[in-house]
mmCIF file of C-alpha atoms and ligand atoms in Angstrom:
data_model
loop_
_atom_site.group_PDB
_atom_site.id
_atom_site.type_symbol
_atom_site.label_atom_id
_atom_site.label_comp_id
_atom_site.label_asym_id
_atom_site.label_seq_id
_atom_site.Cartn_x
_atom_site.Cartn_y
_atom_site.Cartn_z
ATOM 1 C CA MET E 1 79.611 110.417 101.424
ATOM 2 C CA LEU E 2 79.381 107.850 98.647
ATOM 3 C CA ASP E 3 76.579 107.835 96.135
ATOM 4 C CA VAL E 4 76.379 105.180 93.428
ATOM 5 C CA SER E 5 73.453 105.477 91.036
ATOM 6 C CA GLY E 6 72.441 103.339 88.093
ATOM 7 C CA LEU E 7 75.978 102.050 87.706
ATOM 8 C CA LYS E 8 76.490 99.781 84.734
ATOM 9 C CA LYS E 9 79.742 98.453 83.331
ATOM 10 C CA VAL E 10 80.136 96.512 80.127
ATOM 11 C CA TYR E 11 83.599 95.357 79.054
ATOM 12 C CA GLU E 12 83.996 95.374 75.309
ATOM 13 C CA GLY E 13 86.904 94.433 73.119
ATOM 14 C CA SER E 14 88.270 91.774 70.787
ATOM 15 C CA GLY E 15 84.755 90.769 69.791
ATOM 16 C CA ARG E 16 83.702 89.932 73.376
ATOM 17 C CA ARG E 17 81.089 91.753 75.392
ATOM 18 C CA VAL E 18 80.864 91.126 79.148
ATOM 19 C CA GLU E 19 78.231 92.877 81.223
ATOM 20 C CA ALA E 20 79.993 92.947 84.614
ATOM 21 C CA VAL E 21 77.386 94.972 86.534
ATOM 22 C CA ARG E 22 73.932 95.869 85.286
ATOM 23 C CA ASP E 23 72.385 98.444 87.590
ATOM 24 C CA LEU E 24 73.780 99.271 91.025
ATOM 25 C CA THR E 25 72.322 101.981 93.236
ATOM 26 C CA PHE E 26 73.283 102.536 96.874
ATOM 27 C CA THR E 27 74.724 105.112 99.232
ATOM 28 C CA VAL E 28 77.216 104.950 102.089
ATOM 29 C CA ASP E 29 76.991 107.554 104.857
ATOM 30 C CA ALA E 30 80.039 109.348 106.222
ATOM 31 C CA GLY E 31 81.698 107.200 108.884
ATOM 32 C CA GLU E 32 79.751 104.058 107.964
ATOM 33 C CA LEU E 33 81.295 100.601 107.498
ATOM 34 C CA VAL E 34 79.384 98.864 104.723
ATOM 35 C CA CYS E 35 80.131 95.380 103.425
ATOM 36 C CA LEU E 36 79.281 94.340 99.932
ATOM 37 C CA VAL E 37 78.890 90.600 99.509
ATOM 38 C CA GLY E 38 78.338 88.648 96.333
ATOM 39 C CA PRO E 39 79.538 85.532 94.530
ATOM 40 C CA SER E 40 82.848 85.453 92.623
ATOM 41 C CA GLY E 41 82.555 87.017 89.190
ATOM 42 C CA CYS E 42 79.492 89.111 90.057
ATOM 43 C CA GLY E 43 81.361 92.365 89.476
ATOM 44 C CA LYS E 44 82.604 93.429 92.921
ATOM 45 C CA THR E 45 86.055 94.446 91.736
ATOM 46 C CA THR E 46 84.547 96.190 88.729
ATOM 47 C CA LEU E 47 82.294 98.172 91.060
ATOM 48 C CA LEU E 48 85.190 99.169 93.345
ATOM 49 C CA LYS E 49 87.287 100.248 90.373
ATOM 50 C CA CYS E 50 84.429 102.462 89.175
ATOM 51 C CA VAL E 51 84.024 103.924 92.686
ATOM 52 C CA GLY E 52 87.783 104.509 92.899
ATOM 53 C CA GLY E 53 87.856 106.288 89.544
ATOM 54 C CA LEU E 54 90.069 103.616 87.954
ATOM 55 C CA LEU E 55 87.405 102.576 85.426
ATOM 56 C CA THR E 56 84.814 104.629 83.584
ATOM 57 C CA PRO E 57 81.246 103.322 83.996
ATOM 58 C CA THR E 58 79.258 102.484 80.868
ATOM 59 C CA ALA E 59 76.209 104.170 82.428
ATOM 60 C CA GLY E 60 75.294 105.755 85.738
ATOM 61 C CA GLU E 61 77.606 107.656 88.043
ATOM 62 C CA VAL E 62 79.507 107.679 91.297
ATOM 63 C CA ARG E 63 79.699 110.689 93.605
ATOM 64 C CA VAL E 64 82.062 111.098 96.536
ATOM 65 C CA GLY E 65 81.222 113.903 98.933
ATOM 66 C CA GLY E 66 78.867 115.254 96.254
ATOM 67 C CA ARG E 67 81.531 115.420 93.518
ATOM 68 C CA ARG E 68 81.238 113.224 90.473
ATOM 69 C CA VAL E 69 84.091 110.731 90.163
ATOM 70 C CA THR E 70 86.011 110.999 86.888
ATOM 71 C CA GLY E 71 89.441 109.887 88.133
ATOM 72 C CA PRO E 72 90.903 108.721 91.470
ATOM 73 C CA PRO E 73 89.364 111.002 94.140
ATOM 74 C CA PRO E 74 91.975 112.710 96.337
ATOM 75 C CA ASP E 75 90.493 111.579 99.657
ATOM 76 C CA MET E 76 90.247 107.903 98.861
ATOM 77 C CA ALA E 77 92.535 104.908 99.408
ATOM 78 C CA VAL E 78 92.168 101.340 98.177
ATOM 79 C CA VAL E 79 93.415 98.046 99.609
ATOM 80 C CA PHE E 80 93.433 95.203 97.093
ATOM 81 C CA GLN E 81 93.396 91.458 97.580
ATOM 82 C CA GLU E 82 96.781 90.869 96.030
ATOM 83 C CA TYR E 83 99.135 92.378 98.583
ATOM 84 C CA GLY E 84 101.984 90.540 96.875
ATOM 85 C CA ARG E 85 101.554 92.748 93.844
ATOM 86 C CA SER E 86 100.575 95.958 95.602
ATOM 87 C CA LEU E 87 103.859 96.564 97.458
ATOM 88 C CA PHE E 88 107.185 97.432 95.820
ATOM 89 C CA PRO E 89 109.606 94.588 96.661
ATOM 90 C CA TRP E 90 112.692 96.800 96.304
ATOM 91 C CA LYS E 91 111.429 99.362 98.790
ATOM 92 C CA ARG E 92 111.427 98.907 102.534
ATOM 93 C CA VAL E 93 108.130 98.774 104.445
ATOM 94 C CA GLY E 94 108.437 102.365 105.655
ATOM 95 C CA GLU E 95 109.168 103.612 102.130
ATOM 96 C CA ASN E 96 106.197 101.700 100.724
ATOM 97 C CA VAL E 97 103.924 103.366 103.262
ATOM 98 C CA GLU E 98 105.421 106.789 102.602
ATOM 99 C CA LEU E 99 105.233 106.656 98.819
ATOM 100 C CA PRO E 100 101.659 107.953 98.248
ATOM 101 C CA LEU E 101 102.290 110.785 100.730
ATOM 102 C CA LYS E 102 104.839 112.296 98.363
ATOM 103 C CA GLN E 103 101.955 113.342 96.119
ATOM 104 C CA LYS E 104 100.370 115.188 99.016
ATOM 105 C CA ARG E 105 103.114 117.802 99.213
ATOM 106 C CA LEU E 106 103.680 117.233 102.917
ATOM 107 C CA GLY E 107 106.981 118.070 104.611
ATOM 108 C CA ALA E 108 109.389 115.229 105.350
ATOM 109 C CA ALA E 109 108.805 115.463 109.101
ATOM 110 C CA ARG E 110 105.029 115.201 108.743
ATOM 111 C CA ARG E 111 105.439 112.262 106.359
ATOM 112 C CA ARG E 112 107.624 110.437 108.883
ATOM 113 C CA GLU E 113 105.044 111.080 111.587
ATOM 114 C CA LEU E 114 102.188 109.696 109.465
ATOM 115 C CA VAL E 115 104.215 106.601 108.497
ATOM 116 C CA ALA E 116 105.182 105.875 112.110
ATOM 117 C CA ASP E 117 101.615 106.369 113.299
ATOM 118 C CA ALA E 118 100.154 104.130 110.583
ATOM 119 C CA LEU E 119 102.688 101.361 111.181
ATOM 120 C CA GLU E 120 101.972 101.524 114.899
ATOM 121 C CA SER E 121 98.227 101.276 114.241
ATOM 122 C CA VAL E 122 98.710 97.964 112.455
ATOM 123 C CA GLY E 123 101.303 96.654 114.935
ATOM 124 C CA LEU E 124 104.277 96.823 112.571
ATOM 125 C CA THR E 125 106.504 99.482 114.110
ATOM 126 C CA ASP E 126 109.422 97.053 114.238
ATOM 127 C CA ALA E 127 109.090 96.077 110.569
ATOM 128 C CA ALA E 128 109.635 99.550 109.085
ATOM 129 C CA GLY E 129 113.123 98.656 107.831
ATOM 130 C CA ALA E 130 112.239 95.225 106.411
ATOM 131 C CA TYR E 131 111.481 94.421 102.797
ATOM 132 C CA PRO E 132 107.948 93.185 101.978
ATOM 133 C CA TRP E 133 109.218 89.782 100.884
ATOM 134 C CA GLN E 134 110.701 89.239 104.343
ATOM 135 C CA LEU E 135 107.208 89.375 105.858
ATOM 136 C CA SER E 136 104.349 86.860 106.022
ATOM 137 C CA GLY E 137 101.280 87.363 103.841
ATOM 138 C CA GLY E 138 99.259 88.713 106.759
ATOM 139 C CA MET E 139 102.000 91.192 107.630
ATOM 140 C CA GLN E 140 102.242 92.331 104.012
ATOM 141 C CA GLN E 141 98.532 93.015 104.015
ATOM 142 C CA ARG E 142 99.003 95.022 107.226
ATOM 143 C CA VAL E 143 101.576 97.105 105.355
ATOM 144 C CA ALA E 144 99.034 97.744 102.600
ATOM 145 C CA ILE E 145 96.507 98.806 105.257
ATOM 146 C CA ALA E 146 99.104 101.066 106.912
ATOM 147 C CA ARG E 147 99.849 102.678 103.547
ATOM 148 C CA ALA E 148 96.145 103.418 103.114
ATOM 149 C CA LEU E 149 95.851 104.809 106.661
ATOM 150 C CA ALA E 150 98.913 107.043 106.377
ATOM 151 C CA TYR E 151 97.257 108.701 103.416
ATOM 152 C CA GLU E 152 94.477 109.800 105.816
ATOM 153 C CA PRO E 153 91.608 108.993 103.436
ATOM 154 C CA GLU E 154 88.022 109.917 104.132
ATOM 155 C CA VAL E 155 86.906 106.854 102.220
ATOM 156 C CA LEU E 156 88.649 103.491 102.275
ATOM 157 C CA LEU E 157 87.797 100.829 99.695
ATOM 158 C CA MET E 158 88.822 97.255 100.453
ATOM 159 C CA ASP E 159 88.563 94.522 97.820
ATOM 160 C CA GLU E 160 88.574 91.050 99.426
ATOM 161 C CA PRO E 161 91.673 92.102 101.347
ATOM 162 C CA PHE E 162 91.907 88.932 103.448
ATOM 163 C CA ALA E 163 90.964 86.298 100.882
ATOM 164 C CA ALA E 164 94.549 85.070 100.556
ATOM 165 C CA VAL E 165 95.592 84.797 104.217
ATOM 166 C CA ASP E 166 95.072 81.914 106.666
ATOM 167 C CA ALA E 167 91.984 81.792 108.894
ATOM 168 C CA GLN E 168 93.731 82.835 112.113
ATOM 169 C CA THR E 169 95.390 85.861 110.482
ATOM 170 C CA ARG E 170 92.170 86.719 108.757
ATOM 171 C CA ALA E 171 90.312 86.886 112.071
ATOM 172 C CA GLU E 172 93.012 89.199 113.470
ATOM 173 C CA LEU E 173 92.895 91.450 110.424
ATOM 174 C CA GLU E 174 89.090 91.658 110.596
ATOM 175 C CA ASP E 175 89.335 92.868 114.183
ATOM 176 C CA LEU E 176 92.077 95.288 113.159
ATOM 177 C CA VAL E 177 89.818 96.840 110.508
ATOM 178 C CA ARG E 178 86.873 97.202 112.876
ATOM 179 C CA GLY E 179 89.134 98.699 115.530
ATOM 180 C CA LEU E 180 90.657 101.212 113.107
ATOM 181 C CA TRP E 181 87.223 102.112 111.791
ATOM 182 C CA ARG E 182 85.955 102.845 115.293
ATOM 183 C CA GLN E 183 89.060 104.859 116.227
ATOM 184 C CA ARG E 184 89.422 106.879 113.062
ATOM 185 C CA GLY E 185 85.847 107.327 111.870
ATOM 186 C CA ILE E 186 86.747 106.538 108.245
ATOM 187 C CA THR E 187 84.020 105.615 105.765
ATOM 188 C CA ILE E 188 84.712 102.044 104.649
ATOM 189 C CA LEU E 189 83.317 100.052 101.753
ATOM 190 C CA PHE E 190 84.499 96.472 102.245
ATOM 191 C CA VAL E 191 83.971 93.921 99.492
ATOM 192 C CA THR E 192 83.998 90.200 100.195
ATOM 193 C CA HIS E 193 82.591 86.919 98.901
ATOM 194 C CA ASP E 194 82.534 85.609 102.490
ATOM 195 C CA ILE E 195 79.091 85.900 104.072
ATOM 196 C CA ASP E 196 80.287 85.467 107.666
ATOM 197 C CA GLU E 197 82.960 88.108 107.189
ATOM 198 C CA ALA E 198 80.407 90.574 105.785
ATOM 199 C CA VAL E 199 78.030 90.090 108.726
ATOM 200 C CA TYR E 200 80.819 90.164 111.326
ATOM 201 C CA LEU E 201 82.356 93.388 110.020
ATOM 202 C CA GLY E 202 79.529 95.449 108.616
ATOM 203 C CA GLU E 203 77.095 97.907 110.091
ATOM 204 C CA ARG E 204 75.179 97.240 106.920
ATOM 205 C CA VAL E 205 75.491 94.534 104.289
ATOM 206 C CA LEU E 206 74.639 95.055 100.644
ATOM 207 C CA ILE E 207 73.871 91.755 98.968
ATOM 208 C CA LEU E 208 74.699 91.586 95.278
ATOM 209 C CA SER E 209 73.002 89.137 92.971
ATOM 210 C CA SER E 210 74.993 86.999 90.590
ATOM 211 C CA SER E 211 75.171 88.270 87.024
ATOM 212 C CA PRO E 212 73.260 90.321 85.778
ATOM 213 C CA THR E 213 74.327 92.120 88.915
ATOM 214 C CA VAL E 214 71.994 94.316 90.929
ATOM 215 C CA VAL E 215 71.723 95.123 94.658
ATOM 216 C CA GLN E 216 69.498 92.308 95.888
ATOM 217 C CA GLU E 217 69.007 93.625 99.414
ATOM 218 C CA GLN E 218 70.424 96.056 101.948
ATOM 219 C CA LEU E 219 70.493 94.589 105.420
ATOM 220 C CA LYS E 220 71.161 96.479 108.644
ATOM 221 C CA ILE E 221 73.397 94.451 110.951
ATOM 222 C CA ASP E 222 71.871 95.008 114.373
ATOM 223 C CA LEU E 223 74.694 93.371 116.320
ATOM 224 C CA PRO E 224 76.338 95.334 119.149
ATOM 225 C CA ALA E 225 79.219 97.615 118.126
ATOM 226 C CA ASP E 226 81.608 95.680 120.379
ATOM 227 C CA ARG E 227 82.233 92.514 118.428
ATOM 228 C CA ASP E 228 84.735 89.772 119.008
ATOM 229 C CA GLN E 229 85.534 86.564 117.228
ATOM 230 C CA LEU E 230 84.663 84.379 120.201
ATOM 231 C CA HIS E 231 81.239 85.690 121.196
ATOM 232 C CA THR E 232 79.824 87.467 118.164
ATOM 233 C CA ARG E 233 80.115 84.495 115.836
ATOM 234 C CA VAL E 234 78.169 82.197 118.179
ATOM 235 C CA ALA E 235 75.436 84.746 119.003
ATOM 236 C CA PRO E 236 71.972 83.594 117.844
ATOM 237 C CA ARG E 237 71.432 86.896 116.036
ATOM 238 C CA PHE E 238 74.673 86.419 114.089
ATOM 239 C CA ALA E 239 73.410 83.013 112.945
ATOM 240 C CA GLU E 240 70.053 84.495 111.876
ATOM 241 C CA LEU E 241 71.694 87.274 109.902
ATOM 242 C CA ARG E 242 74.227 85.079 108.122
ATOM 243 C CA THR E 243 71.504 82.514 107.300
ATOM 244 C CA HIS E 244 69.389 85.291 105.843
ATOM 245 C CA VAL E 245 72.253 86.592 103.691
ATOM 246 C CA TYR E 246 72.996 83.056 102.529
ATOM 247 C CA GLU E 247 69.341 82.506 101.595
ATOM 248 C CA GLN E 248 69.234 85.798 99.726
ATOM 249 C CA ILE E 249 72.259 84.870 97.657
ATOM 250 C CA GLN E 250 70.736 81.473 96.856
ATOM 251 C CA ALA E 251 67.431 83.154 96.004
ATOM 252 C CA ALA E 252 69.234 85.643 93.773
ATOM 253 C CA LYS E 253 70.551 82.726 91.752
ATOM 254 C CA ARG E 254 66.966 81.465 91.333
ATOM 255 C CA GLY E 255 65.556 84.966 90.818
ATOM 256 C CA THR E 256 63.097 84.853 93.749
ATOM 257 C CA PRO E 257 63.959 87.016 96.784
ATOM 258 C CA VAL E 258 62.965 85.571 100.178
ATOM 259 C CA ASP E 259 60.988 87.485 102.824
ATOM 260 C CA ARG E 260 62.705 90.158 104.823
ATOM 261 C CA LEU E 261 64.286 89.175 108.092
ATOM 262 C CA THR E 262 62.246 90.054 111.169
ATOM 263 C CA LYS E 263 63.756 92.781 113.278
ATOM 264 C CA ASP E 264 65.733 91.614 116.270
ATOM 265 C CA PRO E 265 63.260 91.996 119.191
ATOM 266 C CA THR E 266 66.133 92.819 121.559
ATOM 267 C CA SER E 267 67.784 95.396 119.308
ATOM 268 C CA ASP E 268 66.063 98.365 120.950
ATOM 269 C CA THR E 269 67.701 97.596 124.260
ATOM 270 C CA PRO E 270 71.319 98.720 124.541
ATOM 271 C CA PRO E 271 73.907 95.943 124.261
ATOM 272 C CA PRO E 272 75.324 94.669 127.578
ATOM 273 C CA HIS E 273 78.878 95.746 128.447
HETATM 274 P P1 ADP U 1 84.340 89.833 91.192
HETATM 275 O O1 ADP U 1 85.319 90.826 91.719
HETATM 276 O O2 ADP U 1 82.996 89.918 91.841
HETATM 277 O O3 ADP U 1 84.859 88.428 91.220
HETATM 278 P P2 ADP U 1 84.895 91.106 88.619
HETATM 279 O O4 ADP U 1 84.463 92.517 88.741
HETATM 280 O O5 ADP U 1 86.344 90.828 88.719
HETATM 281 O O6 ADP U 1 84.060 90.195 89.640
HETATM 282 O O7 ADP U 1 84.400 90.532 87.203
HETATM 283 C C1 ADP U 1 83.038 90.599 86.800
HETATM 284 C C2 ADP U 1 82.913 90.054 85.384
HETATM 285 O O8 ADP U 1 83.582 90.911 84.473
HETATM 286 C C3 ADP U 1 83.515 88.665 85.198
HETATM 287 O O9 ADP U 1 82.709 87.964 84.296
HETATM 288 C C4 ADP U 1 84.882 88.961 84.611
HETATM 289 O O10 ADP U 1 85.319 87.897 83.816
HETATM 290 C C5 ADP U 1 84.595 90.207 83.775
HETATM 291 N N1 ADP U 1 85.766 91.092 83.654
HETATM 292 C C6 ADP U 1 86.462 91.658 84.676
HETATM 293 N N2 ADP U 1 87.448 92.447 84.219
HETATM 294 C C7 ADP U 1 87.381 92.385 82.856
HETATM 295 C C8 ADP U 1 88.133 92.980 81.787
HETATM 296 N N3 ADP U 1 89.142 93.841 82.023
HETATM 297 N N4 ADP U 1 87.764 92.683 80.519
HETATM 298 C C9 ADP U 1 86.744 91.840 80.260
HETATM 299 N N5 ADP U 1 85.997 91.240 81.220
HETATM 300 C C10 ADP U 1 86.303 91.502 82.503
HETATM 301 MG MG1 MG U 2 87.158 90.602 92.651
#
């Protein structure tokens, strides 16, 4: 579904030259939830902007569904970290969610249906008539997620979407994203600097090195599909995986990758229900 090859981005201007990402190559399958984790400043946002067609790569290319990205792809939605700046304060919640649908040339009735469905999915049916500034940060981010869902994207990009909300809300929003992913079968690329969040959410975690940025390792997360904040985070396998990711990021800073993690001996048996 998503194919990134040899991606390089150098920012140039006013006498400065910043190499944000050096050489990124990875793919994301249709319906997969992949987390990309790396330290602040390693080029995660730059990468997402290139994938979303908002920035032109210096070298390499991005393909979505086989088509080369040269501008925002029609079947893609993005949720950014700064929900405060991504919603229009003078428009009500429902109008904010509806706005991108106007480009899709859908009838008014269908638009209303999509908005209602998306707001229900994120538990905000009652907030449709409120203004964004009347809502808490977590609720505003739910609005941004609803806006992305209403658009019915095949691919959803999320750039540290929960970095600015409190821990309790963050846990709820993480479960919301996993739930929506399982229900709707969307392909999700989720960027975070938080190792635990990456392991908790992802089916696969791509570990980025610090600058010069490359994909340090791709790690399959062999935790059961049913995850919850209480049990998953204290599971021994969760601890092994997050320790491994942490070590890889430390090793990336030193330039010496550590050995691969041994496969979970229990992962061939189906998870208990
Ligand atoms: P991350 O999202 O991982 O924190 P970014 O992609 O935002 O990283 O930034 C990667 C690097 O590129 C940083 O060194 C940052 O200062 C630089 N950078 C980001 N945007 C620009 C820009 N528009 N012009 C120049 N440098 C930039
Ligand atoms: Mg960023």
